[in-house]
Amino acid sequence: MNAAVRAGLFSALALLGSGCSSVGTPRIGDLQFTQVSVLLLSCGLLLAAHGLNQLRRRANSERRQALTLLNQQEHRYRTLVENLHVVTWEMSLPSLRFIYVSPHARDLLGFEAHHWLAAGFLEDRLHPADRGRVTALLHQQASSSGSQSFDFRLLNNNGTPCWVRAIINSVSNEEYEAVALNGLLVDIQEQKSNELALRTSEQKFSSVFHNCPDSIVLANAHDGTLLSVNRTFEEQFGFSAAEAIGKTSTQLGTWAQQDAGPALLEQLNRETQSNLEVRFKRRDGSEFTGLISSRSVELNQQHILVVVIRDISALKVTQQQLELSEQKFSSAFHASPDGLLITRRSDGMLLDVNDGFTRITGYSRQAALGKSTLDLGLWSDTADRERMIQLLRSQGTVRDMLSTVTDIHGNQRQVEISTEAIVVNGEDCMLSIARDVTERLKMEGSLRQAATVFENTNEGVIITDSEGMILAINKAFARITGHPESQLLGQPLSMLSDYTEDKHLIREVAHSLRDDGQWQGEAWNRRRNGELYAAWINISQVLNVDGSLNHLVAVFSDITPLKHTQARLDHQAHHDPLTDLPNRTLFEARLREALNAQQQGKYQGVGALLFIDLDRFKQINDSLGHPVGDILLKSASQRLCGVLRDIDTVARHGGDEFIVLLPNLHSDEDAASVADKLLAVFRKPFLAAGHEFFVSASIGISLFPTDASDVNSLIKHADAAMYRAKNQGRNRYAFYTRDLTANAHQRMEMENDMRRGLERGEFTLYYQPKFDLHAQQLNGMEALVRWQHPQRGMVEPDQFIPLAEETGLIVELGKHILELACLQLAEWRTQHLAPPRMAINVSGMQLIGNKLVSDIRRALETHDIPASLLELEITEDFVMNQNREAIHLLDIFSKMGIHLSIDDFGTGYSSLAYLKEMPLDTLKIDRSFVSGLPENHHDAAISQTIIVLAHNLGMSVVAEGVENAAQQALLTEQGCDTVQGYHISPPLPAEEFSQRFLQRAPSQRPSQPV
């Protein structure tokens, strides 16, 4: 009886009651009226009861109809959701007891649904490591009106952990204790397994893959403003997140085509994009091509674009948050990242599809519904559909069936299909999940290729975890070190420290890894059998997303043969090939070190330089032959070494001359005492080729810092003192004194010898190549004069050029050099060779008057040489002391087509005002600045400044004196154009130079007019 009926009845009774109470003492008539009233009241009650029954029957009928409709709707959606590969559930709070789970719960853990509903099931099945966290999150959700998603592990009926993703929502209902939870459990075990496999693979192959992540950008779909960027974006584009967020890509200038941004934003908003090729520009201006994949999503009621640049990892796609209430079950269907489709089993007609289906196939929902999969041509092989239906009939379900589908553009994609049988409106249908695994299969193939590289590379590779435990080594590591894999896996990396020669290097590596995240360098280690070997090692950290250490990767090469070769070449470059004594270069380096040490106060005493020349060696060499002379020189070197200290150095200076360095002596008398010992070694006869003969020596002594504090002066003074000893009768020593006259005599003798040498043709040219760093080819050569002295042998230019400058012989010598250079160019051209431009040095004295112009014209005309093949090198001193007449001559040479360069730049005091007025083509950096590269930062700064200065003045740059690859590499980095030095080649005789560097000319070109 409802409230309205009850109210009416009570009103009627009240009315009747009030009527009765108005009669005082009842009479017979009154009594009859009361009975009538009761009768009427009874009739009214009967009518009211009949009406109530009619209302109750009508209400019950409407309720049954509503319940039937609700049950049908609930059955439809529950059937749809329960056939998804997820577990729907409801849970009471605070007991955390399941009050409902969908049938797929059995597939997840192997327990029937009634086991799930038992008290304490969740707590028993939670992984111990996740129990506290999950329980706290569930209780926390009870007080939250929103939903949340998190991953954790459940233990299946075998006790094996199974990763799931919980998507939960809190509800309040009278049926529950107070507040209840409901949601979804998604089986992500395969994803986690793949992630674990990927991490394991990354631990082995991170040296190849860890630097190749993709850039991900979240942008406002309306105006393209960047809302968030990842670290790869920062590294790839050169902008920090702080600089990028809040700006558009157009404002950052990341588009190679400046106006591409607005059109591309419109395209990304219009439809989902996949692998769209776009050209990008980094902050430094360099460009690269990227593949854009994008999707429009709603985030915090904001329409944004998720843009992935070259992201091919389907495993890293973020799961869409699902609405967990029954009213939003259909949203879960459309939010799945995989393709979901409901089809009729009989003909394959599509009843519903989600966005994942559209992304894979390219067909929109409107274009797909009402058509069959066969009509759309989705099956690349229609037999796959028949196979899927047969599996569904025989097994009741289909799991991860690999198939190939064809999208709307005719492209084929690899998908894994899982299918469940469902009934929709009484018809047999199928709910299928299609997961696009095209990129995953490609990745797996790439990983297999990387594994092959890992195992077959010649470099040793070792991988450790964050605790330093060895996870993997390759075959090359075991071969190089001698340690088998079985004895290293699972062991700490520190066990290999016993095989490291330099224990300090371990601390250096640890500090470098801590500060920089990597270390590379050279180290000497021992193999398992104790054999010493050299290795070039590169160690890198691989970090997690949060910046913590994941593992270490070390790659190294066995460079022992290279070290042996380098040591041999270094020894050959710094030692005399006949006596194996240090040569002049090494000796001067050690002398320079001794001078620096004394200047720094490391030596308290004096140092001495002894210049030794064998007396009458020429007569022995000429009479008995060079082989006997060589034996004598080797025997003399052995005797000299036998009486010296370990810190002393004896070197062969050239011919029959030796030079000795005696650092840290107590007094001058010590130098004299050593000289007496050296003279004494010659008192015994020498035996060679059956001959016994005596040879004496003359020794000159210079002291430092008493006599001089630089290398050249000390050698010159000792040489002068040696000639004094010879003049005094030989077989003695003499100290250098400032009033020594032997130097003047030597200079006179040298001048006379030079004049005779010019008459006799004793001067010849050697040729040193110039190497173009940009074109990586020969682009010139320098003609360097050498003096084949009949007594001294080959005399280097620094021993006679200064004297020639002072005496004026440089003019005649320069003319002779010009004639020799043009004659050689003509000879090479006659041989059909293609010589590059030849540079010759020109003294400032040659630029006085017009004689040099006439000499050059005559030489070019006589030998039919084009002027473009000639280059004149003018010293910086000339530039400093230039005059207008000389500049006029340079203008003439430039107009003739002769290349002009300034030599030894940086050693003088050039005036930039005059420098810019001269028609110079090239500027040469002096070797004194190159020798300190790359270690000397001052020299590096000077060379960089000279290069920039020359380029700004429109001149090319040549660096001379380049001795090693490190110097060449730095000069290349600084922008130097050409290098010249022993690293490329020493100066060579003409025949050897042509054999090594000249090529045949394609045709004989006519000479250019001068």
XYZ file of C-alpha atoms in Angstrom, residues 157-728:
572
model
C 48.454 -21.397 -8.922
C 52.047 -22.560 -9.555
C 53.481 -19.810 -7.383
C 54.924 -18.054 -10.450
C 54.691 -14.238 -10.479
C 52.393 -12.767 -13.097
C 52.521 -9.053 -13.918
C 49.141 -7.294 -14.116
C 48.007 -3.733 -14.553
C 45.198 -2.618 -12.236
C 42.862 0.124 -13.364
C 40.677 0.971 -10.348
C 37.803 3.270 -9.476
C 36.040 3.842 -6.146
C 32.248 3.647 -5.808
C 29.788 4.015 -2.940
C 26.700 1.803 -2.783
C 24.329 0.472 -0.213
C 25.205 -3.088 -1.274
C 28.816 -2.659 -0.053
C 30.211 -2.187 3.403
C 30.917 1.472 2.899
C 33.064 2.275 -0.082
C 33.845 -0.292 -2.761
C 36.352 -0.571 -5.585
C 35.872 -1.916 -9.064
C 38.054 -1.997 -12.140
C 40.092 -4.077 -14.545
C 43.099 -6.380 -14.239
C 45.062 -6.482 -17.511
C 47.548 -9.291 -18.103
C 50.815 -7.508 -18.971
C 53.073 -10.494 -18.345
C 54.085 -10.651 -21.992
C 54.835 -6.946 -22.015
C 56.902 -7.253 -18.850
C 58.658 -10.324 -20.243
C 59.445 -8.413 -23.399
C 60.660 -5.477 -21.338
C 62.836 -7.823 -19.264
C 64.152 -9.434 -22.431
C 64.788 -6.004 -23.879
C 66.627 -4.864 -20.740
C 68.700 -8.047 -20.776
C 69.489 -7.464 -24.421
C 70.335 -3.861 -23.707
C 72.762 -5.003 -21.025
C 74.589 -6.963 -23.709
C 74.207 -4.643 -26.617
C 73.817 -1.197 -25.091
C 77.053 -0.111 -26.731
C 75.134 -0.366 -30.006
C 71.562 0.628 -29.039
C 71.532 2.763 -25.930
C 72.208 5.972 -27.869
C 69.339 5.456 -30.303
C 66.099 6.397 -28.457
C 63.355 8.447 -30.047
C 62.224 11.981 -29.344
C 58.734 12.313 -27.841
C 56.855 15.617 -27.747
C 53.522 16.582 -26.208
C 52.106 19.640 -27.950
C 48.978 21.762 -27.698
C 46.859 20.679 -30.654
C 45.463 24.176 -31.087
C 48.643 26.200 -31.565
C 51.475 23.624 -31.456
C 52.962 24.920 -28.190
C 55.327 22.332 -26.738
C 54.031 21.086 -23.399
C 56.684 18.484 -22.708
C 59.788 16.992 -24.371
C 61.994 14.053 -23.406
C 65.756 13.979 -22.909
C 66.327 12.535 -26.377
C 64.682 15.636 -27.804
C 67.135 17.768 -25.822
C 70.108 15.766 -27.094
C 68.858 15.422 -30.659
C 67.754 19.013 -31.214
C 70.173 20.784 -28.873
C 67.465 22.586 -26.848
C 66.954 22.024 -23.155
C 63.459 21.277 -21.916
C 63.313 24.678 -20.215
C 64.087 26.371 -23.539
C 61.625 24.281 -25.552
C 58.510 24.125 -23.338
C 56.108 26.987 -23.977
C 57.375 27.586 -27.515
C 56.367 26.150 -30.863
C 58.705 24.221 -33.115
C 58.580 27.140 -35.545
C 59.778 29.505 -32.814
C 62.588 27.108 -31.967
C 63.502 26.846 -35.647
C 63.474 23.026 -35.757
C 61.886 22.836 -39.220
C 64.318 22.621 -42.104
C 61.610 24.285 -44.205
C 60.669 27.381 -42.222
C 56.960 27.488 -43.171
C 56.345 23.748 -42.685
C 55.058 24.049 -39.105
C 51.461 25.358 -39.540
C 50.622 23.011 -42.417
C 52.025 20.000 -40.553
C 50.110 20.947 -37.368
C 46.887 21.061 -39.380
C 47.699 17.670 -40.898
C 48.420 16.117 -37.493
C 45.123 17.491 -36.122
C 43.222 16.201 -39.134
C 44.208 12.539 -38.821
C 46.485 10.163 -37.017
C 49.895 9.989 -38.714
C 52.346 7.124 -38.860
C 55.914 7.273 -40.211
C 55.542 10.667 -41.871
C 58.939 11.743 -43.246
C 59.952 15.301 -42.282
C 63.213 17.255 -42.427
C 64.316 18.813 -39.117
C 67.009 21.303 -38.140
C 69.045 21.173 -34.937
C 70.060 24.160 -32.894
C 73.510 24.183 -34.490
C 71.957 24.426 -37.952
C 72.560 20.839 -39.049
C 69.625 18.959 -40.537
C 68.299 15.436 -40.309
C 65.268 13.424 -41.463
C 62.811 12.059 -38.919
C 59.762 9.834 -39.041
C 56.776 11.383 -37.282
C 53.990 9.323 -35.792
C 51.255 11.276 -34.040
C 47.957 10.849 -32.302
C 45.453 13.270 -30.871
C 44.389 12.622 -27.257
C 42.485 14.327 -24.489
C 44.591 14.984 -21.402
C 43.200 16.866 -18.430
C 40.336 18.136 -20.640
C 42.931 19.538 -23.028
C 43.284 18.519 -26.662
C 46.945 17.651 -27.239
C 49.084 15.904 -29.844
C 51.428 13.097 -28.886
C 54.215 13.221 -31.473
C 56.871 10.504 -31.671
C 59.901 11.118 -33.863
C 61.338 7.854 -35.153
C 59.703 5.844 -32.389
C 59.378 2.245 -33.602
C 58.909 0.516 -30.263
C 55.377 -0.797 -29.923
C 56.294 -2.041 -26.458
C 56.649 1.492 -25.106
C 53.193 2.703 -26.109
C 51.511 4.114 -23.016
C 48.323 2.242 -22.062
C 45.240 4.370 -22.255
C 43.455 4.855 -18.985
C 40.182 2.982 -18.966
C 36.943 4.045 -17.404
C 35.934 1.316 -14.999
C 32.208 1.778 -14.503
C 29.623 -0.360 -16.299
C 28.323 2.745 -18.086
C 31.748 3.143 -19.802
C 32.538 -0.444 -20.824
C 32.231 0.524 -24.477
C 34.855 3.256 -23.943
C 37.291 0.571 -22.810
C 36.678 -1.188 -26.119
C 37.570 1.896 -28.143
C 40.477 2.961 -25.892
C 42.492 -0.228 -26.398
C 45.793 0.418 -28.206
C 45.321 -2.865 -30.069
C 42.870 -3.332 -32.869
C 39.512 -4.658 -31.554
C 36.792 -5.861 -33.897
C 33.508 -7.725 -33.533
C 32.570 -9.767 -36.599
C 29.855 -12.240 -37.548
C 31.314 -15.720 -37.678
C 29.287 -16.718 -40.707
C 30.408 -14.062 -43.177
C 32.966 -11.874 -41.339
C 30.795 -8.738 -41.369
C 32.221 -6.051 -39.101
C 29.788 -5.067 -36.336
C 32.144 -2.766 -34.448
C 35.780 -1.685 -34.569
C 37.965 0.585 -32.405
C 40.580 3.222 -33.153
C 43.326 0.593 -32.954
C 41.723 -1.197 -35.883
C 41.662 2.092 -37.791
C 45.328 2.742 -37.003
C 46.407 -0.689 -38.244
C 44.218 -0.969 -41.344
C 43.692 2.669 -42.288
C 39.901 2.124 -42.591
C 37.742 4.508 -40.609
C 34.970 3.136 -38.418
C 32.305 4.423 -40.825
C 34.031 2.825 -43.814
C 34.453 -0.531 -42.066
C 31.074 -1.156 -40.384
C 28.649 -3.156 -42.480
C 31.406 -4.657 -44.630
C 33.177 -7.955 -44.140
C 36.882 -8.435 -43.628
C 36.901 -10.286 -46.945
C 35.231 -7.375 -48.746
C 37.878 -4.993 -47.408
C 40.674 -7.384 -48.413
C 42.180 -7.306 -44.920
C 43.415 -10.887 -45.072
C 46.550 -11.105 -47.177
C 45.856 -14.845 -47.195
C 42.158 -15.692 -46.814
C 43.144 -19.124 -45.557
C 44.213 -17.435 -42.301
C 40.553 -16.656 -41.510
C 39.527 -20.266 -42.045
C 42.409 -21.393 -39.853
C 41.296 -18.977 -37.101
C 37.695 -20.288 -37.229
C 38.891 -23.922 -37.085
C 41.039 -23.138 -34.029
C 38.092 -21.370 -32.403
C 35.851 -24.404 -32.964
C 38.400 -26.937 -31.780
C 39.963 -25.049 -28.848
C 37.266 -22.564 -27.904
C 39.686 -19.657 -28.171
C 42.534 -18.395 -30.352
C 45.682 -16.994 -28.790
C 48.363 -14.951 -30.589
C 47.841 -16.339 -34.082
C 50.374 -14.639 -36.349
C 48.902 -13.393 -39.596
C 49.481 -10.791 -42.296
C 46.893 -8.113 -43.046
C 46.751 -5.561 -45.839
C 45.832 -1.972 -44.977
C 43.889 0.510 -47.068
C 47.089 1.608 -48.837
C 48.124 -1.910 -49.781
C 50.840 -2.105 -47.139
C 51.224 -5.383 -45.288
C 51.412 -5.488 -41.485
C 52.223 -8.397 -39.183
C 49.596 -8.869 -36.449
C 48.984 -11.288 -33.588
C 45.284 -12.186 -33.406
C 43.472 -13.456 -30.306
C 39.787 -14.365 -30.736
C 36.917 -15.288 -28.420
C 33.471 -16.576 -29.419
C 30.626 -14.283 -28.337
C 26.899 -14.008 -29.089
C 25.470 -10.672 -30.204
C 21.696 -10.395 -30.660
C 21.436 -14.168 -30.900
C 24.052 -14.495 -33.643
C 27.401 -16.298 -33.342
C 30.088 -13.637 -33.474
C 33.779 -13.264 -32.705
C 35.620 -10.696 -30.617
C 39.133 -10.406 -32.044
C 42.142 -8.493 -30.765
C 44.766 -7.683 -33.405
C 48.124 -6.493 -32.093
C 50.475 -4.883 -34.625
C 53.839 -6.634 -34.121
C 55.508 -5.475 -37.338
C 58.003 -3.236 -35.579
C 58.533 -5.729 -32.765
C 59.457 -8.465 -35.235
C 61.831 -6.068 -36.959
C 63.368 -5.225 -33.589
C 63.774 -8.888 -32.726
C 65.538 -9.402 -36.046
C 67.795 -6.442 -35.295
C 68.560 -7.844 -31.864
C 69.509 -11.173 -33.364
C 71.814 -9.371 -35.775
C 73.306 -7.394 -32.896
C 73.875 -10.608 -30.967
C 75.769 -11.986 -33.942
C 77.908 -8.839 -34.040
C 78.491 -9.070 -30.278
C 79.757 -12.615 -30.515
C 81.841 -12.210 -33.671
C 83.466 -8.775 -33.303
C 87.241 -8.657 -32.888
C 86.950 -6.234 -29.965
C 86.570 -7.644 -26.497
C 83.296 -6.730 -24.778
C 82.362 -7.172 -21.109
C 79.078 -6.143 -19.489
C 78.417 -5.781 -15.760
C 75.396 -4.879 -13.683
C 75.170 -1.810 -11.450
C 76.938 -3.701 -8.646
C 79.900 -4.587 -10.844
C 78.952 -8.259 -11.306
C 79.903 -9.646 -14.718
C 76.829 -10.401 -16.837
C 78.339 -11.240 -20.220
C 81.557 -11.389 -22.201
C 82.076 -12.185 -25.865
C 84.435 -14.620 -27.543
C 86.982 -11.901 -28.353
C 87.259 -11.010 -24.641
C 87.989 -14.620 -23.729
C 90.480 -14.932 -26.589
C 92.374 -11.723 -25.745
C 92.483 -12.118 -21.965
C 92.584 -15.903 -21.730
C 89.732 -15.924 -19.204
C 86.929 -18.363 -20.176
C 83.340 -17.224 -19.919
C 82.436 -19.954 -17.413
C 84.901 -18.572 -14.864
C 83.804 -14.923 -15.149
C 80.002 -14.880 -15.323
C 78.513 -13.881 -12.000
C 81.886 -12.825 -10.603
C 82.776 -9.256 -9.537
C 84.638 -7.171 -12.071
C 87.221 -6.376 -9.394
C 88.663 -9.859 -9.791
C 90.283 -8.637 -13.035
C 92.079 -5.783 -11.259
C 94.898 -8.179 -10.341
C 95.757 -8.334 -14.039
C 96.080 -4.526 -14.390
C 99.637 -3.198 -14.356
C 98.816 0.382 -13.350
C 96.797 0.248 -10.123
C 96.379 4.036 -10.137
C 94.474 3.696 -13.382
C 91.631 1.940 -11.563
C 90.992 5.022 -9.419
C 91.253 7.262 -12.468
C 88.631 5.178 -14.297
C 86.313 5.223 -11.256
C 86.552 9.021 -10.966
C 85.988 9.504 -14.699
C 82.914 7.246 -14.681
C 81.543 9.079 -11.673
C 82.101 12.540 -13.151
C 81.662 12.001 -16.897
C 79.864 8.669 -17.243
C 82.594 7.211 -19.442
C 86.328 6.695 -19.758
C 88.598 5.788 -22.582
C 92.307 5.372 -22.720
C 95.249 3.046 -22.999
C 96.197 0.481 -20.386
C 98.711 -2.301 -19.977
C 97.256 -5.540 -18.620
C 98.291 -9.151 -18.326
C 96.612 -12.121 -19.872
C 95.638 -15.086 -17.739
C 98.974 -16.733 -18.584
C 100.879 -13.650 -17.395
C 101.709 -12.284 -20.841
C 101.695 -8.465 -20.992
C 99.504 -6.757 -23.589
C 98.343 -3.224 -24.375
C 94.685 -2.382 -24.793
C 92.693 0.635 -25.908
C 89.647 0.625 -23.645
C 86.315 2.445 -23.779
C 84.064 2.112 -20.698
C 80.570 3.608 -20.654
C 77.724 3.793 -18.170
C 74.194 2.801 -19.182
C 71.668 4.648 -17.050
C 68.041 4.021 -16.163
C 65.353 6.575 -16.896
C 65.779 8.016 -13.403
C 69.498 8.495 -13.951
C 70.603 5.584 -11.790
C 73.239 3.153 -13.022
C 71.880 0.141 -14.879
C 75.080 -1.479 -16.064
C 78.585 -0.877 -17.440
C 79.869 -1.784 -20.896
C 83.585 -2.023 -21.632
C 84.920 -2.464 -25.184
C 88.624 -2.841 -25.811
C 91.061 -3.693 -28.572
C 94.402 -5.456 -28.296
C 96.866 -2.834 -29.586
C 100.032 -4.672 -28.566
C 101.279 -5.083 -32.169
C 100.553 -1.410 -32.781
C 102.467 -0.405 -29.654
C 105.443 -2.494 -30.725
C 105.350 -0.905 -34.162
C 105.057 2.574 -32.651
C 107.933 1.890 -30.298
C 110.049 0.665 -33.182
C 109.198 3.657 -35.348
C 109.744 6.039 -32.452
C 113.113 4.457 -31.776
C 114.047 4.726 -35.432
C 112.952 8.360 -35.545
C 115.046 9.303 -32.512
C 118.089 7.079 -32.862
C 120.976 6.881 -35.250
C 120.536 3.801 -37.465
C 124.258 2.976 -37.442
C 125.204 3.313 -33.760
C 121.692 3.110 -32.224
C 122.590 6.191 -30.203
C 120.083 8.999 -29.737
C 120.079 11.258 -32.771
C 120.245 15.010 -32.727
C 116.474 15.432 -32.279
C 116.309 13.247 -29.183
C 119.508 14.741 -27.797
C 118.219 18.284 -28.122
C 114.955 17.273 -26.434
C 116.875 15.833 -23.463
C 119.118 18.878 -23.334
C 116.039 21.072 -23.287
C 114.605 19.024 -20.408
C 117.867 19.379 -18.469
C 117.838 23.150 -19.002
C 114.223 23.387 -17.826
C 114.956 21.252 -14.787
C 117.879 23.454 -13.837
C 115.823 26.597 -14.297
C 113.139 25.117 -12.029
C 115.704 24.390 -9.339
C 115.648 20.620 -9.635
C 119.434 20.569 -10.264
C 121.666 22.565 -7.912
C 124.951 22.021 -9.768
C 126.059 22.774 -13.298
C 125.551 20.959 -16.546
C 127.987 20.315 -19.363
C 127.845 19.678 -23.077
C 130.766 17.777 -24.665
C 131.212 17.946 -28.436
C 133.407 15.046 -29.624
C 134.997 14.797 -33.050
C 137.154 11.836 -34.071
C 140.602 12.935 -35.250
C 141.679 11.858 -38.736
C 138.552 9.771 -39.208
C 138.266 10.896 -42.834
C 141.626 9.361 -43.678
C 140.553 6.025 -42.215
C 137.185 6.163 -43.922
C 138.691 7.046 -47.295
C 141.580 4.599 -47.109
C 139.871 1.560 -45.563
C 136.383 2.169 -46.888
C 133.034 3.086 -45.396
C 132.325 -0.365 -43.877
C 135.436 -0.030 -41.732
C 134.458 3.536 -40.858
C 131.032 2.301 -39.769
C 132.598 -0.347 -37.526
C 134.844 2.283 -35.990
C 131.905 4.580 -35.275
C 129.916 1.764 -33.628
C 132.891 0.721 -31.521
C 133.553 4.309 -30.477
C 129.889 4.771 -29.463
C 129.997 1.631 -27.311
C 133.146 2.805 -25.526
C 131.694 6.249 -24.896
C 128.534 4.778 -23.353
C 130.591 2.516 -21.114
C 132.080 5.352 -19.017
C 128.963 7.525 -18.582
C 126.265 7.610 -15.925
C 122.693 6.433 -16.494
C 121.454 10.034 -16.489
C 124.004 11.078 -19.118
C 123.245 11.031 -22.827
C 125.621 10.397 -25.695
C 124.319 10.994 -29.211
C 125.673 10.892 -32.711
C 125.607 14.425 -34.006
C 126.517 13.526 -37.571
C 129.398 12.013 -39.504
C 132.207 11.343 -36.996
C 130.846 13.751 -34.378
C 129.347 12.748 -31.037
C 127.803 14.947 -28.415
C 127.414 14.190 -24.700
C 125.015 15.675 -22.131
C 126.192 15.680 -18.505
C 123.419 17.085 -16.236
C 123.715 17.887 -12.515
C 127.493 18.045 -12.046
C 129.030 19.407 -8.845
C 131.588 21.649 -10.564
C 133.509 22.390 -13.754
C 136.175 19.915 -12.694
C 133.642 17.077 -12.999
C 133.173 17.914 -16.676
C 136.947 17.886 -17.195
C 137.175 14.544 -15.354
C 134.539 13.011 -17.637
C 136.339 14.408 -20.688
C 139.563 12.706 -19.530
C 137.683 9.395 -19.220
C 136.264 9.798 -22.706
C 139.660 10.560 -24.182
C 141.026 7.508 -22.393
C 138.625 5.142 -24.197
C 140.396 5.992 -27.477
C 143.827 5.003 -26.235
C 143.150 1.342 -26.888
C 143.390 0.240 -30.516
C 140.314 -0.388 -32.607
C 139.931 -3.606 -34.587
C 137.956 -3.684 -37.834
C 138.165 -6.014 -40.846
C 141.493 -7.369 -39.699
C 142.962 -3.936 -39.222
C 144.251 -2.486 -35.974
C 144.434 1.265 -35.740
C 144.352 4.072 -33.226
C 141.946 6.982 -33.282
C 141.991 9.962 -30.965
C 139.292 12.531 -30.309
C 138.995 16.254 -29.766
C 136.426 17.420 -27.204
C 134.866 20.836 -26.752
C 133.031 21.638 -23.487
C 130.359 24.245 -22.832
C 128.691 24.669 -19.445
C 125.199 25.672 -18.518
C 123.988 27.972 -17.311
C 127.485 29.560 -17.233
C 128.051 29.714 -21.002
C 124.464 29.702 -22.242
C 120.960 28.593 -21.304
C 119.576 27.548 -24.688
C 120.153 24.486 -26.819
C 121.605 26.036 -29.955
C 124.084 28.268 -28.135
C 125.382 25.435 -25.977
C 125.945 23.204 -28.999
C 127.544 26.033 -30.939
C 129.836 26.896 -28.038
C 130.834 23.265 -27.532
C 131.476 22.943 -31.277
C 133.655 26.056 -31.160
C 135.558 24.691 -28.174
C 136.061 21.404 -30.040
C 137.683 23.232 -32.956
C 139.885 24.987 -30.471
C 140.973 21.593 -29.120
C 141.756 20.450 -32.661
C 143.738 23.594 -33.327
C 145.678 22.974 -30.149
